[in-house]
Coordinates of C-alpha atoms in Angstrom, one line a residue:
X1 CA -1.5 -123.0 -4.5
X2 CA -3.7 -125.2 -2.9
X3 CA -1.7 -125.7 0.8
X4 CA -1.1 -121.8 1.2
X5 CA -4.9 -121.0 0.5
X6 CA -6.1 -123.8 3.5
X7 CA -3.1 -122.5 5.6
X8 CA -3.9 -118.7 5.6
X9 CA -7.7 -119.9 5.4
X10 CA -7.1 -121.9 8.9
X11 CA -5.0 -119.6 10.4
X12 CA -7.5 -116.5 9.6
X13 CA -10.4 -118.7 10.3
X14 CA -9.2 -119.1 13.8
X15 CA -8.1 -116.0 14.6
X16 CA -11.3 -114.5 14.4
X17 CA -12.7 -117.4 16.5
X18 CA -10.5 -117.0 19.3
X19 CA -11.4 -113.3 19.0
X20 CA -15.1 -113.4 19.1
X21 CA -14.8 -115.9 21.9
X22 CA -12.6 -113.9 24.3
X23 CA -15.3 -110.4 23.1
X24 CA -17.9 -112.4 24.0
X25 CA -16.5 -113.8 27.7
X26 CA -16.2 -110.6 28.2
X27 CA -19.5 -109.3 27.1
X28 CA -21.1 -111.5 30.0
X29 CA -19.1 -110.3 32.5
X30 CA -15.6 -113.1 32.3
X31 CA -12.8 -110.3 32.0
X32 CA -10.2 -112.6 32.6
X33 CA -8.6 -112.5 28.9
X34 CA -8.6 -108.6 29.4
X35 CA -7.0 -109.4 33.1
X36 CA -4.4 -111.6 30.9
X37 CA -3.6 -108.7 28.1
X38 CA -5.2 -111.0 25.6
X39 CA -8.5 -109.5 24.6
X40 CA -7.7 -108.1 21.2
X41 CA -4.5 -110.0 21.0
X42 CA -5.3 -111.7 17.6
X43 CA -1.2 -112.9 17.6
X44 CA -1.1 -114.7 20.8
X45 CA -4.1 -116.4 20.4
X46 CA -2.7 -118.4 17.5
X47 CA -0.8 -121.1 18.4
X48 CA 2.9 -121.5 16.3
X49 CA 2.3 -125.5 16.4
X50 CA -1.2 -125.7 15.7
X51 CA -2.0 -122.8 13.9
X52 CA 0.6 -122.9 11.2
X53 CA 2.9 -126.4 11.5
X54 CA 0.1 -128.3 11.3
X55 CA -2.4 -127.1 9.0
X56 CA 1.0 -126.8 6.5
X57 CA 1.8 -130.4 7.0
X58 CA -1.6 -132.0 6.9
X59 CA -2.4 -129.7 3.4
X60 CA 0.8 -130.9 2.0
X61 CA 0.7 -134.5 2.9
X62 CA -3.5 -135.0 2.1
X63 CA -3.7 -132.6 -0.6
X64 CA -6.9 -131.0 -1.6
X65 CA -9.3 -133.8 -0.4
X66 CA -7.9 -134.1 3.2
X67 CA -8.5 -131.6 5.4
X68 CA -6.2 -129.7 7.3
X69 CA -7.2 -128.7 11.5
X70 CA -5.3 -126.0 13.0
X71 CA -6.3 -124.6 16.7
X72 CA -5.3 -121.5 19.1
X73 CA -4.0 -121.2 22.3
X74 CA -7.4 -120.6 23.6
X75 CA -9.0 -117.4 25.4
X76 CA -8.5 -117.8 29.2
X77 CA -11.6 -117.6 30.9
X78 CA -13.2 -118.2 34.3
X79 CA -16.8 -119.0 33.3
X80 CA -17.6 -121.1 35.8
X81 CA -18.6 -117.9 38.0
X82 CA -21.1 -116.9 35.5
X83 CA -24.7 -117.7 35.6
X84 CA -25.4 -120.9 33.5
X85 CA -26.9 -119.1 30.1
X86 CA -23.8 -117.0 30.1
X87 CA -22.1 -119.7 30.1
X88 CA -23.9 -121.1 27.2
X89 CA -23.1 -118.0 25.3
X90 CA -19.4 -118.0 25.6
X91 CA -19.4 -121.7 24.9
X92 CA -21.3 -121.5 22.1
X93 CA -19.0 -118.5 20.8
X94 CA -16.2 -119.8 18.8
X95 CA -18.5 -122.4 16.9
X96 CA -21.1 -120.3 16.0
X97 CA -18.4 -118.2 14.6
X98 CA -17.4 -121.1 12.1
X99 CA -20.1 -121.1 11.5
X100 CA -21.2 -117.6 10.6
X101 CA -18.1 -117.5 8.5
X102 CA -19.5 -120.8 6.6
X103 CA -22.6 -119.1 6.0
X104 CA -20.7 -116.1 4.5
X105 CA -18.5 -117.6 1.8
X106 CA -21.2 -120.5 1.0
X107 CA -22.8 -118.4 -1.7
X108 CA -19.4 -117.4 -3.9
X109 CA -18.5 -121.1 -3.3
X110 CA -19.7 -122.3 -6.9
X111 CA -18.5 -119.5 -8.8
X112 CA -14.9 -120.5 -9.2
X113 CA -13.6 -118.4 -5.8
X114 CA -10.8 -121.4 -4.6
X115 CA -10.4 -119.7 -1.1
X116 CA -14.5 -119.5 -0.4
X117 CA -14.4 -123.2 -1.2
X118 CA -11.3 -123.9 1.3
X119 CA -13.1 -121.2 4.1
X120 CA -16.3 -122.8 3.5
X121 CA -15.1 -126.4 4.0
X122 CA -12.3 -125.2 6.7
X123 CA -14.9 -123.6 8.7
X124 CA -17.7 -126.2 9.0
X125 CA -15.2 -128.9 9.7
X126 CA -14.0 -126.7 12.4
X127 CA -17.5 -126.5 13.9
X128 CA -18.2 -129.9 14.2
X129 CA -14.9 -130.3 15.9
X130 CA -15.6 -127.4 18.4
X131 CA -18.8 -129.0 19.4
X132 CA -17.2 -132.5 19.8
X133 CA -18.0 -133.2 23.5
X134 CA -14.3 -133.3 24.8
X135 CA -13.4 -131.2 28.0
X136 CA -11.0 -128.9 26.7
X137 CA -13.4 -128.3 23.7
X138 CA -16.6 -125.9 23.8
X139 CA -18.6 -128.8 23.2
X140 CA -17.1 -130.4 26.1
X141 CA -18.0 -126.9 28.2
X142 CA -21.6 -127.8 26.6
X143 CA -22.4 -131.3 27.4
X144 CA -21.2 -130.0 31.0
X145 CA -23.7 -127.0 31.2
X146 CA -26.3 -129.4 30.1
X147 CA -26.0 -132.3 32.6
X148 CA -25.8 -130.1 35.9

């Protein structure tokens, strides 16, 4: 049971990232995702490949030590219009997310909850990742803001 439980655990987990990413571009004042029809759509933010193919193989193949990555398609955005802390903010969306959804499930963790485990682990290895400083990552976005 393991695989399905970090599948639908990765593939929720980054739904609601993508989501709260593209509300918040658009809460300081980047409507390009509702420009693009994408806003509140939660199915064409995940990403066939890297939302499900992946996250299967990787649970399969590792098991229950390795850890299984999955990523979106990504909210289209045009932040570099925005004043700098804007910027900041949408950035800082999607990690602080994983976070926040880390922080939720780290209580029932010990009390023999399998998919709190999985979301707890899941989500802060997706934070770290966000906040790698690679271009196309938030992080990336990040280390930019910071050196202008």
């Amino acid at each position: 049971m393991q695989p399905v439980v970090v599948v639908l655990v990765v593939v929720a987990s980054v739904a609601i990232a993508e989501l709260v990413a593209s509300l918040t571009a658009r809460a300081v004042g980047d409507d390009t995702a509702t420009l693009a029809g994408r806003l509140l759509a939660v199915h064409r933010m995940l990403d066939l490949l890297g939302g499900v193919l992946v996250p299967s193989l990787l649970a399969l193949v590792l098991g229950p030590q390795g850890v299984a990555l999955g990523w979106g398609t990504g909210v289209p955005n045009r932040l570099a219009r925005l004043p700098r802390r804007r910027q900041l903010l949408a950035a800082l969306a999607a990690p602080l997310t994983h976070l926040a959804i880390a922080g939720a499930v780290a209580p029932f963790r010990g009390v023999g909850v399998e998919i709190c485990t999985v979301a707890l682990q899941v989500n802060l290895v997706c934070a770290v990742f966000l906040l790698l400083p690679a271009p196309p990552l938030p992080g990336g976005a990040l280390v930019g803001l910071l050196l202008r």
